[in-house]
Amino acid sequence: NSSFGNGASATMKRTESQGPNKFLYGRSVTTRLRSFIAHAIRTSSAWSELSDSDPVVYVDSSGRHTLSDRRLACVAGAVLDQVDKTALINRIILKEPEMNGFIQSGIGREIRQLLRCPLHNTDGVDLNFSGEVNAELARYGSETGRVATVDGERASDSLTIALYEFFFPPEWFELMYMARSPYCVIGGYLHRLEMMSGMGNGFTFEAESLIFYCMGLACAERS
């Protein structure tokens, strides 16, 4: 389920970061994820169609596709940037290494799919249409007072590594921990990240949606 998005990444500018370009020329990856990327490429039918002149993939005499060590760039983590949020303020984002973003997107899509499954007498959540549902519920709540919406400030910043470890099964936590960026670059300096992931990470939205959904179900059962 993994793929490359079109947003800017740790080493590629927004003007050159279209998905196909990342597929052909994306090189950056954190050290912790490097061996996993090698496995992903070896088992990918899409990558196997590339030639041995590709900057990332090397094809040996037997036709086996592996990472070309001299072509892959290990980086410490993401690069901090900002984009417009409203007419007055900006949103802080993290530009992830290309290979990390590739795996993160697959994790996010898997969570998105699993969220659609019925859970605890609910029909699940379809994040592809959740915006429309939430808008209708907000309208209904404003008219009747029977439904409330909650907008948590700094929501993704509050989702620490320890909270993810508490919420997710060990194999899920280990995969997300391996795919995250442990550091971000701000003004040329490295800063260690205590939150699991920020805006720009390919599974942040889905993972925090799952966490908040479970918290909401737990509160509803308690009350």
CSV table of C-alpha atoms in Angstrom, one decimal:
chain,number,residue,atom,x,y,z
A,1,ASN,CA,0.0,0.0,0.0
A,2,SER,CA,3.0,2.3,0.1
A,3,SER,CA,3.5,5.1,-2.4
A,4,PHE,CA,5.2,8.5,-2.7
A,5,GLY,CA,3.2,11.7,-2.2
A,6,ASN,CA,3.7,15.0,-4.0
A,7,GLY,CA,4.8,17.1,-1.1
A,8,ALA,CA,8.3,18.5,-0.4
A,9,SER,CA,10.6,16.0,1.3
A,10,ALA,CA,13.9,16.2,3.3
A,11,THR,CA,16.1,16.6,0.2
A,12,MET,CA,13.7,17.5,-2.6
A,13,LYS,CA,12.1,20.9,-3.1
A,14,ARG,CA,8.3,21.2,-3.6
A,15,THR,CA,8.8,22.1,-7.3
A,16,GLU,CA,10.6,18.7,-8.0
A,17,SER,CA,9.0,16.4,-5.4
A,18,GLN,CA,6.2,14.9,-7.6
A,19,GLY,CA,5.6,11.2,-6.8
A,20,PRO,CA,7.3,9.9,-10.0
A,21,ASN,CA,10.4,11.9,-9.2
A,22,LYS,CA,10.6,10.6,-5.7
A,23,PHE,CA,10.2,7.1,-7.1
A,24,LEU,CA,13.2,7.5,-9.4
A,25,TYR,CA,15.5,9.9,-7.5
A,26,GLY,CA,14.4,9.7,-3.8
A,27,ARG,CA,17.5,8.8,-1.8
A,28,SER,CA,17.2,9.9,1.8
A,29,VAL,CA,16.3,7.5,4.6
A,30,THR,CA,17.0,7.3,8.3
A,31,THR,CA,19.5,4.7,9.5
A,32,ARG,CA,17.0,2.8,11.5
A,33,LEU,CA,14.8,2.2,8.4
A,34,ARG,CA,17.5,1.4,5.9
A,35,SER,CA,17.4,-2.5,6.0
A,36,PHE,CA,13.6,-2.4,5.9
A,37,ILE,CA,13.6,-0.3,2.7
A,38,ALA,CA,16.0,-2.9,1.2
A,39,HIS,CA,13.4,-5.6,1.8
A,40,ALA,CA,10.6,-3.4,0.4
A,41,ILE,CA,12.5,-2.8,-2.8
A,42,ARG,CA,13.4,-6.5,-3.2
A,43,THR,CA,9.8,-7.5,-2.9
A,44,SER,CA,8.3,-4.7,-5.0
A,45,SER,CA,7.1,-5.5,-8.5
A,46,ALA,CA,7.1,-1.8,-9.4
A,47,TRP,CA,10.7,-1.3,-8.5
A,48,SER,CA,11.7,-4.5,-10.3
A,49,GLU,CA,10.8,-2.9,-13.6
A,50,LEU,CA,13.5,-0.2,-13.2
A,51,SER,CA,16.8,-0.6,-15.0
A,52,ASP,CA,20.2,-1.0,-13.4
A,53,SER,CA,20.9,2.7,-14.2
A,54,ASP,CA,18.4,3.8,-11.6
A,55,PRO,CA,19.9,5.9,-8.8
A,56,VAL,CA,18.4,3.8,-6.1
A,57,VAL,CA,18.2,0.2,-7.3
A,58,TYR,CA,21.0,-2.1,-8.4
A,59,VAL,CA,20.3,-5.2,-10.5
A,60,ASP,CA,22.9,-8.0,-10.2
A,61,SER,CA,23.6,-10.6,-12.8
A,62,SER,CA,20.9,-12.9,-11.5
A,63,GLY,CA,18.3,-10.2,-11.8
A,64,ARG,CA,18.0,-9.6,-8.1
A,65,HIS,CA,17.1,-6.1,-7.2
A,66,THR,CA,18.8,-4.5,-4.1
A,67,LEU,CA,19.6,-1.1,-2.8
A,68,SER,CA,22.7,0.5,-4.2
A,69,ASP,CA,24.7,1.5,-1.1
A,70,ARG,CA,26.6,4.2,-2.8
A,71,ARG,CA,23.4,5.9,-4.0
A,72,LEU,CA,21.3,5.9,-0.8
A,73,ALA,CA,21.7,8.8,1.5
A,74,CYS,CA,21.3,8.2,5.3
A,75,VAL,CA,20.0,11.3,7.1
A,76,ALA,CA,19.3,12.0,10.7
A,77,GLY,CA,15.6,12.8,10.2
A,78,ALA,CA,13.1,15.3,8.8
A,79,VAL,CA,13.5,19.0,8.0
A,80,LEU,CA,11.2,21.5,9.8
A,81,ASP,CA,9.2,23.9,7.5
A,82,GLN,CA,6.0,25.8,7.6
A,83,VAL,CA,3.0,26.2,5.3
A,84,ASP,CA,-0.1,28.4,5.2
A,85,LYS,CA,-2.8,27.3,7.7
A,86,THR,CA,-5.0,30.3,7.5
A,87,ALA,CA,-4.7,33.9,6.2
A,88,LEU,CA,-3.0,34.8,9.5
A,89,ILE,CA,-1.0,31.9,10.8
A,90,ASN,CA,1.2,29.1,9.5
A,91,ARG,CA,1.3,25.4,10.2
A,92,ILE,CA,4.5,23.7,11.2
A,93,ILE,CA,5.3,20.6,9.1
A,94,LEU,CA,8.1,18.1,8.9
A,95,LYS,CA,9.5,17.3,5.5
A,96,GLU,CA,10.3,13.5,5.8
A,97,PRO,CA,13.1,11.6,4.1
A,98,GLU,CA,11.7,10.1,0.9
A,99,MET,CA,12.0,6.5,1.8
A,100,ASN,CA,10.6,7.1,5.3
A,101,GLY,CA,7.6,8.8,3.7
A,102,PHE,CA,7.1,5.9,1.4
A,103,ILE,CA,6.8,3.4,4.3
A,104,GLN,CA,4.8,5.8,6.4
A,105,SER,CA,2.2,6.1,3.7
A,106,GLY,CA,1.7,2.3,3.7
A,107,ILE,CA,1.2,2.3,7.4
A,108,GLY,CA,-1.3,5.1,7.2
A,109,ARG,CA,-3.3,3.4,4.5
A,110,GLU,CA,-3.4,0.1,6.4
A,111,ILE,CA,-4.8,1.9,9.5
A,112,ARG,CA,-7.3,3.8,7.4
A,113,GLN,CA,-8.5,0.4,6.0
A,114,LEU,CA,-8.7,-1.2,9.4
A,115,LEU,CA,-10.7,1.8,10.9
A,116,ARG,CA,-13.5,0.9,8.5
A,117,CYS,CA,-14.1,-2.4,10.3
A,118,PRO,CA,-17.0,-2.5,12.9
A,119,LEU,CA,-15.7,-2.0,16.5
A,120,HIS,CA,-17.5,-2.2,19.8
A,121,ASN,CA,-21.0,-2.0,18.3
A,122,THR,CA,-20.0,0.8,15.9
A,123,ASP,CA,-19.8,0.8,12.2
A,124,GLY,CA,-16.2,1.9,12.2
A,125,VAL,CA,-14.9,5.2,10.7
A,126,ASP,CA,-14.3,5.9,7.0
A,127,LEU,CA,-11.7,8.7,7.0
A,128,ASN,CA,-12.3,9.2,3.3
A,129,PHE,CA,-15.7,10.7,4.1
A,130,SER,CA,-15.2,11.7,7.8
A,131,GLY,CA,-15.1,15.4,6.9
A,132,GLU,CA,-18.6,15.4,5.5
A,133,VAL,CA,-19.9,13.3,8.5
A,134,ASN,CA,-18.2,15.6,11.0
A,135,ALA,CA,-19.7,18.7,9.3
A,136,GLU,CA,-23.2,17.3,9.5
A,137,LEU,CA,-22.8,16.3,13.1
A,138,ALA,CA,-21.4,19.8,14.0
A,139,ARG,CA,-24.5,21.3,12.3
A,140,TYR,CA,-26.8,18.9,14.2
A,141,GLY,CA,-25.0,19.7,17.5
A,142,SER,CA,-25.3,23.4,17.1
A,143,GLU,CA,-29.1,23.1,16.5
A,144,THR,CA,-29.9,20.6,19.2
A,145,GLY,CA,-27.1,20.6,21.8
A,146,ARG,CA,-27.2,16.8,21.8
A,147,VAL,CA,-23.8,16.3,20.1
A,148,ALA,CA,-20.5,18.1,20.8
A,149,THR,CA,-17.3,18.3,18.8
A,150,VAL,CA,-13.9,18.6,20.4
A,151,ASP,CA,-11.0,20.5,18.7
A,152,GLY,CA,-7.8,19.6,20.6
A,153,GLU,CA,-5.0,22.2,20.3
A,154,ARG,CA,-1.6,20.8,19.5
A,155,ALA,CA,-3.2,17.4,19.1
A,156,SER,CA,-0.4,15.7,17.2
A,157,ASP,CA,2.2,17.3,19.4
A,158,SER,CA,0.7,15.6,22.4
A,159,LEU,CA,1.0,12.1,20.9
A,160,THR,CA,4.3,11.1,22.4
A,161,ILE,CA,6.3,7.9,21.8
A,162,ALA,CA,5.2,6.5,25.2
A,163,LEU,CA,1.5,7.1,24.3
A,164,TYR,CA,1.9,5.2,21.0
A,165,GLU,CA,3.7,2.4,22.8
A,166,PHE,CA,0.7,2.2,25.3
A,167,PHE,CA,-2.0,2.2,22.6
A,168,PHE,CA,-0.6,0.0,19.8
A,169,PRO,CA,0.4,-3.7,19.7
A,170,PRO,CA,4.2,-4.3,19.9
A,171,GLU,CA,4.6,-5.2,16.2
A,172,TRP,CA,2.7,-2.0,15.1
A,173,PHE,CA,4.6,0.2,17.5
A,174,GLU,CA,7.9,-1.2,16.4
A,175,LEU,CA,7.1,-0.6,12.7
A,176,MET,CA,6.0,3.0,13.3
A,177,TYR,CA,8.9,3.7,15.5
A,178,MET,CA,11.3,2.4,12.9
A,179,ALA,CA,9.6,4.5,10.1
A,180,ARG,CA,9.5,7.8,12.1
A,181,SER,CA,12.1,10.5,12.0
A,182,PRO,CA,13.9,10.6,15.4
A,183,TYR,CA,15.3,14.1,14.7
A,184,CYS,CA,14.3,17.2,12.8
A,185,VAL,CA,16.6,19.9,11.4
A,186,ILE,CA,15.8,23.5,12.5
A,187,GLY,CA,18.0,26.3,11.2
A,188,GLY,CA,20.8,23.8,10.6
A,189,TYR,CA,20.7,22.3,14.0
A,190,LEU,CA,19.4,18.8,15.0
A,191,HIS,CA,16.6,18.5,17.5
A,192,ARG,CA,15.4,15.2,19.0
A,193,LEU,CA,11.7,14.6,18.6
A,194,GLU,CA,9.7,13.3,21.6
A,195,MET,CA,6.4,13.2,19.7
A,196,MET,CA,5.9,10.1,17.6
A,197,SER,CA,5.2,11.9,14.4
A,198,GLY,CA,4.2,15.4,13.1
A,199,MET,CA,2.3,16.8,10.2
A,200,GLY,CA,4.1,15.5,7.1
A,201,ASN,CA,4.5,12.0,8.4
A,202,GLY,CA,2.4,9.6,6.3
A,203,PHE,CA,0.6,7.9,9.2
A,204,THR,CA,0.1,10.8,11.6
A,205,PHE,CA,-3.5,11.6,10.6
A,206,GLU,CA,-4.7,8.0,10.6
A,207,ALA,CA,-2.9,7.0,13.8
A,208,GLU,CA,-4.1,10.0,15.8
A,209,SER,CA,-7.6,9.4,14.4
A,210,LEU,CA,-7.5,5.9,15.7
A,211,ILE,CA,-6.2,7.0,19.1
A,212,PHE,CA,-8.9,9.7,19.5
A,213,TYR,CA,-11.6,7.4,18.3
A,214,CYS,CA,-10.7,4.8,20.9
A,215,MET,CA,-10.5,7.4,23.6
A,216,GLY,CA,-14.0,8.6,22.5
A,217,LEU,CA,-15.4,5.1,22.7
A,218,ALA,CA,-13.9,4.5,26.1
A,219,CYS,CA,-15.3,7.8,27.4
A,220,ALA,CA,-18.8,6.9,26.0
A,221,GLU,CA,-18.7,3.5,27.7
A,222,ARG,CA,-17.7,5.0,31.0
A,223,SER,CA,-20.5,7.6,30.9
